[in-house]
Amino acid sequence: MLEHTPDTLPSRGGLRSSLRSRRWSLSLLTSLALVASTGCDDDETVTPEPTPPAKYTAKIRRTAYGIPHITADNYASLGFGQGYAFAQDHVCTLADQIIKVRSERAQYLGQGPGNTYVGSDLAYLSLGVIERAKAAFPQLSEEVQQMLTGYVAGYNKYVAETPPAERPADCANADWVKPITAEDLLAYDIDLTLVGGINQLALTIAAATPPRTDFGSNGWALGAERTDNGKGMVMANPHFPWEGELRLWESQLTVPGQMNVYGVGLMGVPAVLIGFNEDVAWTHTFSSGQRMTMYQLNLVPGKPTTYKYGTEERAMTSKTFTILVKLPEGSVTNYTQTMYFSHYGPIIAIPDSAAPGFPPGTLGWNANTVLTIRDANIENIKFLDQFHGMNKAKNLTEFKAVYATQQGLPWVNTMYADKEGKAWYTDATPTPNLSKDAYTKWITAATTPAPTIAYGIYNALGLVFLDGSDPANEWQVEPGSRSPGLVPFAKVPQLDRNDFVFNANDSYWLSNPAAPLTGFSPLHGIENTPQTPRTRMNLITLTEQSATGASGADGKFSLEELKAAVFSNRSSMAELTREGLVARCAGRTTVVFQGKDVDISQACALLAGWNGRFDTSSKGAFVFREFLGAVPTASLVTKGLLFDVPFNPADPINTPNTLTPAPATGEDPLLLRLAQGVASINASGIALDKTLGEVQYTARSGARVPIQGGLSREGITNVVSYGVTRTTLFEYSAPRGQLISGNTGLSSAGYPVNNGSSFVMAMQFTDAGPAANAVLTYSESGDPKSPHYVDQTQLFSQKQWRPILFTDAQIAGDSALVETTVSGG
């Protein structure tokens, strides 16, 4: 172990001498100057002014792979240590996000491509996140206020003592890296609650193109009946971006006697969002429920800013905002724009380019109608207190009490297990409380194929679309909810079990297939509907019981069996179709596709020799992916091109199944899809017999790292893909190349990866305490110069895990340990 005192801090991460030594030097110099100016005799003694005690002091112990274990005597100092350690790893990302919520991007960076920085600045001004943060801060618990204030002080200490040229390349010498305030950080944390909601449509407030989110995850919580020691287990596998502000950062946070929690959090959040303490563990998956409603308002003829509401007319409100915009030659000018609001929320305009199939101007602001939105998280100031309470909970009763009292979870399902062997699931995300009549009319219109806006918006953007001029479509106020108009916690989907609960981004319906959850509003999610291939693979893994099954003949998972299941890279689609497809290859060498003979013989041979796993060493996975990519997504979940037996709600794990029979005459449609897949591979210029690791990779410091795993549509739990939702300024380092297949992401560069499995954890409670392993797929640091920029990515590539060090003895015994004490304030 290497130990450093504040006066001899290591050079790693830009650490410098402590404020304490600086203050002492300044005090001493001041005293000496005073002696000289007053002409004191040599024998007179002047005592230097004692250094006041530091306001914040925290111990940061970095173990292997750069994981910080932060300990402090109080929550303010704990936040200080966390903010400082985080800045060492990701200062550029948070600095960038702060100027975003401050609406200062255009001031520092100019208009941006397509005026995006101007649009972003105006949108965030209209959302009022800074003002909301200022109003919210006094309403936070005292402990969370201390964590926030300390975090900011720690971050600012790092910024102050790190020379601008020594920051990571993304923000070296950038003038927008500067000290932040607690309100700045809280504004950013409020913005995080809007992920998948209004912030994904933020640019439409300024009439720009709305991005579409694509989040996923798997989460399992195993109870006493399904574990080898009768204690709880948790498998965490959130599928999140490998770049941008939605990366996860790992740490342990300890105030002795009060809180000791380990896990990951989103960047800039002073809490653990997925993890465990000595007693309870939990993970999250992105909820399929709705947290936002889009309304179309009927305008009063001749009054473009007045809309009909029932039998009355309502005038829109407006606010005029001014931002600073940096011009190309370097000067700064003012730009002013007026933004409009209905009583629901901001007025938006979706460009025609983002709404194919609709008549021009339908989703813009035209003479007859306009769009507006309402988000359930815009008033969510309980986010931080929610996670702080979860971090401290000692049992299921306390854990549930946090949900009931705070109701601050923004957009995720929860899977929980504890040392007593209890398991619990809930989708407690804030959900609009529409009347049964209103949501029935919506879901009928949204799921009935027809040229209606409700159907188009739901299928193109996944959003609820309602008539905002009809008061019957208002959110209904009910006692017990966090904010008026939300479903109260007592009425959200939840399930207690002693065997298991899980989620893989389908709805709450099959959290445990032995006890389906039914009878909830479709805004929580859809029941009795086909499940994705990935959900089916999760359920197969959890419910199969055989000597070769994931949990063995006894059906009780050990920690090693749990780890093996996570990285098995099994594909439900391959298990259902590969053998039958190979059989239909018999006697065929070519198939005519688009008027040309395509040789499928090598593809058939590769599929025959493939074991159905998406490992880096697999040959044949490449071919199967492109075959399946030629099959429409709808045919993966019910009867159609691929399957003959349709989906059956009474047997949701095993249906659909059975390949459609080959036709008696004419070309076999499945072999035609195989030929199409081969043609796609040929178009990429890549050989069919490449291993998956040769075509699927991520780039780190200019080098390719082979990546295991596959796509959700292939029915793989360990998902990796390309394309993320991010608002950071920094570009991904591996260009995708010319796109060849939209369903698979195949490009002339193969399958570069920048999204998917992120913090993968397998943990189990034991008599000796929590035992856990993990890997953070994109590694702990965002700085390419750091040794912890690629080290865990290499582990993930090789299906390797690292032990989570949780106890003081485990941490002290780590040969890579570097300990520092930071203080300031």
PDB file of N, CA and C in Angstrom, residues 563-616:
ATOM      1  N   LYS A 563     -22.626 -15.524 -12.271  1.00  0.00           N
ATOM      2  CA  LYS A 563     -21.662 -14.852 -13.141  1.00  0.00           C
ATOM      3  C   LYS A 563     -21.610 -15.505 -14.520  1.00  0.00           C
ATOM      4  N   ALA A 564     -21.638 -16.833 -14.544  1.00  0.00           N
ATOM      5  CA  ALA A 564     -21.585 -17.546 -15.821  1.00  0.00           C
ATOM      6  C   ALA A 564     -22.821 -17.242 -16.667  1.00  0.00           C
ATOM      7  N   ALA A 565     -23.974 -17.119 -16.012  1.00  0.00           N
ATOM      8  CA  ALA A 565     -25.209 -16.838 -16.739  1.00  0.00           C
ATOM      9  C   ALA A 565     -25.174 -15.457 -17.397  1.00  0.00           C
ATOM     10  N   VAL A 566     -24.580 -14.494 -16.706  1.00  0.00           N
ATOM     11  CA  VAL A 566     -24.551 -13.123 -17.217  1.00  0.00           C
ATOM     12  C   VAL A 566     -23.787 -13.056 -18.539  1.00  0.00           C
ATOM     13  N   PHE A 567     -22.680 -13.748 -18.619  1.00  0.00           N
ATOM     14  CA  PHE A 567     -21.836 -13.709 -19.813  1.00  0.00           C
ATOM     15  C   PHE A 567     -21.943 -14.983 -20.653  1.00  0.00           C
ATOM     16  N   SER A 568     -23.074 -15.675 -20.549  1.00  0.00           N
ATOM     17  CA  SER A 568     -23.247 -16.882 -21.369  1.00  0.00           C
ATOM     18  C   SER A 568     -23.374 -16.533 -22.844  1.00  0.00           C
ATOM     19  N   ASN A 569     -23.906 -15.346 -23.127  1.00  0.00           N
ATOM     20  CA  ASN A 569     -24.103 -14.882 -24.507  1.00  0.00           C
ATOM     21  C   ASN A 569     -24.973 -15.815 -25.330  1.00  0.00           C
ATOM     22  N   ARG A 570     -25.902 -16.474 -24.624  1.00  0.00           N
ATOM     23  CA  ARG A 570     -26.899 -17.283 -25.316  1.00  0.00           C
ATOM     24  C   ARG A 570     -27.868 -16.377 -26.059  1.00  0.00           C
ATOM     25  N   SER A 571     -28.424 -16.908 -27.138  1.00  0.00           N
ATOM     26  CA  SER A 571     -29.366 -16.163 -27.965  1.00  0.00           C
ATOM     27  C   SER A 571     -30.661 -16.950 -28.069  1.00  0.00           C
ATOM     28  N   SER A 572     -31.763 -16.395 -27.572  1.00  0.00           N
ATOM     29  CA  SER A 572     -33.047 -17.099 -27.673  1.00  0.00           C
ATOM     30  C   SER A 572     -33.435 -17.324 -29.128  1.00  0.00           C
ATOM     31  N   MET A 573     -33.107 -16.373 -29.993  1.00  0.00           N
ATOM     32  CA  MET A 573     -33.448 -16.535 -31.406  1.00  0.00           C
ATOM     33  C   MET A 573     -32.621 -17.639 -32.061  1.00  0.00           C
ATOM     34  N   ALA A 574     -31.353 -17.732 -31.680  1.00  0.00           N
ATOM     35  CA  ALA A 574     -30.530 -18.809 -32.226  1.00  0.00           C
ATOM     36  C   ALA A 574     -31.010 -20.165 -31.732  1.00  0.00           C
ATOM     37  N   GLU A 575     -31.381 -20.237 -30.449  1.00  0.00           N
ATOM     38  CA  GLU A 575     -31.841 -21.511 -29.899  1.00  0.00           C
ATOM     39  C   GLU A 575     -33.150 -21.959 -30.538  1.00  0.00           C
ATOM     40  N   LEU A 576     -33.952 -21.033 -31.005  1.00  0.00           N
ATOM     41  CA  LEU A 576     -35.233 -21.361 -31.625  1.00  0.00           C
ATOM     42  C   LEU A 576     -35.133 -21.640 -33.123  1.00  0.00           C
ATOM     43  N   THR A 577     -34.101 -21.117 -33.792  1.00  0.00           N
ATOM     44  CA  THR A 577     -34.122 -21.152 -35.266  1.00  0.00           C
ATOM     45  C   THR A 577     -32.895 -21.759 -35.923  1.00  0.00           C
ATOM     46  N   ARG A 578     -31.735 -21.790 -35.266  1.00  0.00           N
ATOM     47  CA  ARG A 578     -30.488 -22.143 -35.969  1.00  0.00           C
ATOM     48  C   ARG A 578     -30.541 -23.536 -36.576  1.00  0.00           C
ATOM     49  N   GLU A 579     -30.922 -24.540 -35.790  1.00  0.00           N
ATOM     50  CA  GLU A 579     -30.897 -25.910 -36.304  1.00  0.00           C
ATOM     51  C   GLU A 579     -31.848 -26.074 -37.490  1.00  0.00           C
ATOM     52  N   GLY A 580     -33.041 -25.506 -37.376  1.00  0.00           N
ATOM     53  CA  GLY A 580     -34.000 -25.622 -38.482  1.00  0.00           C
ATOM     54  C   GLY A 580     -33.523 -24.912 -39.728  1.00  0.00           C
ATOM     55  N   LEU A 581     -32.876 -23.755 -39.547  1.00  0.00           N
ATOM     56  CA  LEU A 581     -32.359 -23.020 -40.698  1.00  0.00           C
ATOM     57  C   LEU A 581     -31.252 -23.811 -41.388  1.00  0.00           C
ATOM     58  N   VAL A 582     -30.361 -24.416 -40.605  1.00  0.00           N
ATOM     59  CA  VAL A 582     -29.276 -25.214 -41.186  1.00  0.00           C
ATOM     60  C   VAL A 582     -29.846 -26.400 -41.954  1.00  0.00           C
ATOM     61  N   ALA A 583     -30.891 -27.026 -41.413  1.00  0.00           N
ATOM     62  CA  ALA A 583     -31.503 -28.172 -42.101  1.00  0.00           C
ATOM     63  C   ALA A 583     -32.065 -27.767 -43.459  1.00  0.00           C
ATOM     64  N   ARG A 584     -32.572 -26.553 -43.546  1.00  0.00           N
ATOM     65  CA  ARG A 584     -33.151 -26.100 -44.807  1.00  0.00           C
ATOM     66  C   ARG A 584     -32.086 -25.686 -45.817  1.00  0.00           C
ATOM     67  N   CYS A 585     -30.842 -25.613 -45.367  1.00  0.00           N
ATOM     68  CA  CYS A 585     -29.734 -25.336 -46.286  1.00  0.00           C
ATOM     69  C   CYS A 585     -29.360 -26.557 -47.123  1.00  0.00           C
ATOM     70  N   ALA A 586     -29.793 -27.721 -46.672  1.00  0.00           N
ATOM     71  CA  ALA A 586     -29.340 -28.968 -47.307  1.00  0.00           C
ATOM     72  C   ALA A 586     -29.605 -28.946 -48.807  1.00  0.00           C
ATOM     73  N   GLY A 587     -28.546 -29.205 -49.576  1.00  0.00           N
ATOM     74  CA  GLY A 587     -28.660 -29.289 -51.026  1.00  0.00           C
ATOM     75  C   GLY A 587     -28.702 -27.953 -51.733  1.00  0.00           C
ATOM     76  N   ARG A 588     -28.572 -26.856 -51.003  1.00  0.00           N
ATOM     77  CA  ARG A 588     -28.630 -25.528 -51.629  1.00  0.00           C
ATOM     78  C   ARG A 588     -27.257 -24.856 -51.575  1.00  0.00           C
ATOM     79  N   THR A 589     -26.857 -24.272 -52.669  1.00  0.00           N
ATOM     80  CA  THR A 589     -25.605 -23.509 -52.711  1.00  0.00           C
ATOM     81  C   THR A 589     -25.833 -22.051 -53.048  1.00  0.00           C
ATOM     82  N   THR A 590     -26.835 -21.765 -53.886  1.00  0.00           N
ATOM     83  CA  THR A 590     -27.110 -20.377 -54.261  1.00  0.00           C
ATOM     84  C   THR A 590     -28.598 -20.072 -54.121  1.00  0.00           C
ATOM     85  N   VAL A 591     -28.863 -18.813 -53.873  1.00  0.00           N
ATOM     86  CA  VAL A 591     -30.233 -18.299 -53.822  1.00  0.00           C
ATOM     87  C   VAL A 591     -30.233 -16.975 -54.586  1.00  0.00           C
ATOM     88  N   VAL A 592     -31.277 -16.744 -55.359  1.00  0.00           N
ATOM     89  CA  VAL A 592     -31.375 -15.504 -56.113  1.00  0.00           C
ATOM     90  C   VAL A 592     -31.952 -14.414 -55.197  1.00  0.00           C
ATOM     91  N   PHE A 593     -31.170 -13.347 -55.014  1.00  0.00           N
ATOM     92  CA  PHE A 593     -31.632 -12.206 -54.232  1.00  0.00           C
ATOM     93  C   PHE A 593     -31.428 -10.950 -55.054  1.00  0.00           C
ATOM     94  N   GLN A 594     -32.516 -10.219 -55.261  1.00  0.00           N
ATOM     95  CA  GLN A 594     -32.504  -8.999 -56.057  1.00  0.00           C
ATOM     96  C   GLN A 594     -31.868  -9.230 -57.433  1.00  0.00           C
ATOM     97  N   GLY A 595     -32.246 -10.365 -58.025  1.00  0.00           N
ATOM     98  CA  GLY A 595     -31.834 -10.668 -59.384  1.00  0.00           C
ATOM     99  C   GLY A 595     -30.430 -11.206 -59.530  1.00  0.00           C
ATOM    100  N   LYS A 596     -29.738 -11.450 -58.409  1.00  0.00           N
ATOM    101  CA  LYS A 596     -28.372 -11.964 -58.481  1.00  0.00           C
ATOM    102  C   LYS A 596     -28.236 -13.239 -57.662  1.00  0.00           C
ATOM    103  N   ASP A 597     -27.414 -14.173 -58.177  1.00  0.00           N
ATOM    104  CA  ASP A 597     -27.132 -15.399 -57.437  1.00  0.00           C
ATOM    105  C   ASP A 597     -26.239 -15.079 -56.241  1.00  0.00           C
ATOM    106  N   VAL A 598     -26.666 -15.503 -55.062  1.00  0.00           N
ATOM    107  CA  VAL A 598     -25.883 -15.320 -53.842  1.00  0.00           C
ATOM    108  C   VAL A 598     -25.494 -16.697 -53.322  1.00  0.00           C
ATOM    109  N   ASP A 599     -24.210 -16.920 -53.161  1.00  0.00           N
ATOM    110  CA  ASP A 599     -23.716 -18.201 -52.657  1.00  0.00           C
ATOM    111  C   ASP A 599     -23.918 -18.251 -51.142  1.00  0.00           C
ATOM    112  N   ILE A 600     -24.759 -19.197 -50.671  1.00  0.00           N
ATOM    113  CA  ILE A 600     -25.018 -19.318 -49.232  1.00  0.00           C
ATOM    114  C   ILE A 600     -24.314 -20.531 -48.618  1.00  0.00           C
ATOM    115  N   SER A 601     -23.530 -21.230 -49.400  1.00  0.00           N
ATOM    116  CA  SER A 601     -22.940 -22.488 -48.909  1.00  0.00           C
ATOM    117  C   SER A 601     -22.008 -22.255 -47.720  1.00  0.00           C
ATOM    118  N   GLN A 602     -21.149 -21.242 -47.797  1.00  0.00           N
ATOM    119  CA  GLN A 602     -20.240 -20.988 -46.691  1.00  0.00           C
ATOM    120  C   GLN A 602     -21.016 -20.524 -45.460  1.00  0.00           C
ATOM    121  N   ALA A 603     -22.035 -19.700 -45.674  1.00  0.00           N
ATOM    122  CA  ALA A 603     -22.858 -19.235 -44.559  1.00  0.00           C
ATOM    123  C   ALA A 603     -23.526 -20.404 -43.859  1.00  0.00           C
ATOM    124  N   CYS A 604     -24.061 -21.348 -44.628  1.00  0.00           N
ATOM    125  CA  CYS A 604     -24.719 -22.515 -44.049  1.00  0.00           C
ATOM    126  C   CYS A 604     -23.730 -23.353 -43.238  1.00  0.00           C
ATOM    127  N   ALA A 605     -22.526 -23.508 -43.762  1.00  0.00           N
ATOM    128  CA  ALA A 605     -21.513 -24.292 -43.049  1.00  0.00           C
ATOM    129  C   ALA A 605     -21.110 -23.609 -41.743  1.00  0.00           C
ATOM    130  N   LEU A 606     -20.978 -22.305 -41.782  1.00  0.00           N
ATOM    131  CA  LEU A 606     -20.616 -21.573 -40.565  1.00  0.00           C
ATOM    132  C   LEU A 606     -21.710 -21.680 -39.511  1.00  0.00           C
ATOM    133  N   LEU A 607     -22.969 -21.601 -39.934  1.00  0.00           N
ATOM    134  CA  LEU A 607     -24.072 -21.738 -38.991  1.00  0.00           C
ATOM    135  C   LEU A 607     -24.127 -23.147 -38.408  1.00  0.00           C
ATOM    136  N   ALA A 608     -23.831 -24.122 -39.217  1.00  0.00           N
ATOM    137  CA  ALA A 608     -23.851 -25.509 -38.741  1.00  0.00           C
ATOM    138  C   ALA A 608     -22.790 -25.747 -37.667  1.00  0.00           C
ATOM    139  N   GLY A 609     -21.660 -25.072 -37.795  1.00  0.00           N
ATOM    140  CA  GLY A 609     -20.582 -25.277 -36.826  1.00  0.00           C
ATOM    141  C   GLY A 609     -20.608 -24.332 -35.629  1.00  0.00           C
ATOM    142  N   TRP A 610     -21.561 -23.439 -35.609  1.00  0.00           N
ATOM    143  CA  TRP A 610     -21.640 -22.421 -34.556  1.00  0.00           C
ATOM    144  C   TRP A 610     -22.405 -22.959 -33.348  1.00  0.00           C
ATOM    145  N   ASN A 611     -21.971 -22.608 -32.153  1.00  0.00           N
ATOM    146  CA  ASN A 611     -22.628 -23.105 -30.934  1.00  0.00           C
ATOM    147  C   ASN A 611     -23.761 -22.207 -30.443  1.00  0.00           C
ATOM    148  N   GLY A 612     -24.100 -21.178 -31.197  1.00  0.00           N
ATOM    149  CA  GLY A 612     -25.212 -20.322 -30.820  1.00  0.00           C
ATOM    150  C   GLY A 612     -24.861 -19.233 -29.828  1.00  0.00           C
ATOM    151  N   ARG A 613     -23.580 -19.086 -29.478  1.00  0.00           N
ATOM    152  CA  ARG A 613     -23.160 -18.061 -28.516  1.00  0.00           C
ATOM    153  C   ARG A 613     -22.513 -16.878 -29.236  1.00  0.00           C
ATOM    154  N   PHE A 614     -22.687 -15.690 -28.652  1.00  0.00           N
ATOM    155  CA  PHE A 614     -22.097 -14.479 -29.217  1.00  0.00           C
ATOM    156  C   PHE A 614     -20.846 -14.093 -28.429  1.00  0.00           C
ATOM    157  N   ASP A 615     -19.867 -15.007 -28.476  1.00  0.00           N
ATOM    158  CA  ASP A 615     -18.563 -14.774 -27.859  1.00  0.00           C
ATOM    159  C   ASP A 615     -17.623 -14.151 -28.886  1.00  0.00           C
ATOM    160  N   THR A 616     -16.546 -13.544 -28.412  1.00  0.00           N
ATOM    161  CA  THR A 616     -15.620 -12.919 -29.355  1.00  0.00           C
ATOM    162  C   THR A 616     -14.981 -13.940 -30.285  1.00  0.00           C
TER     163      THR A 616
END
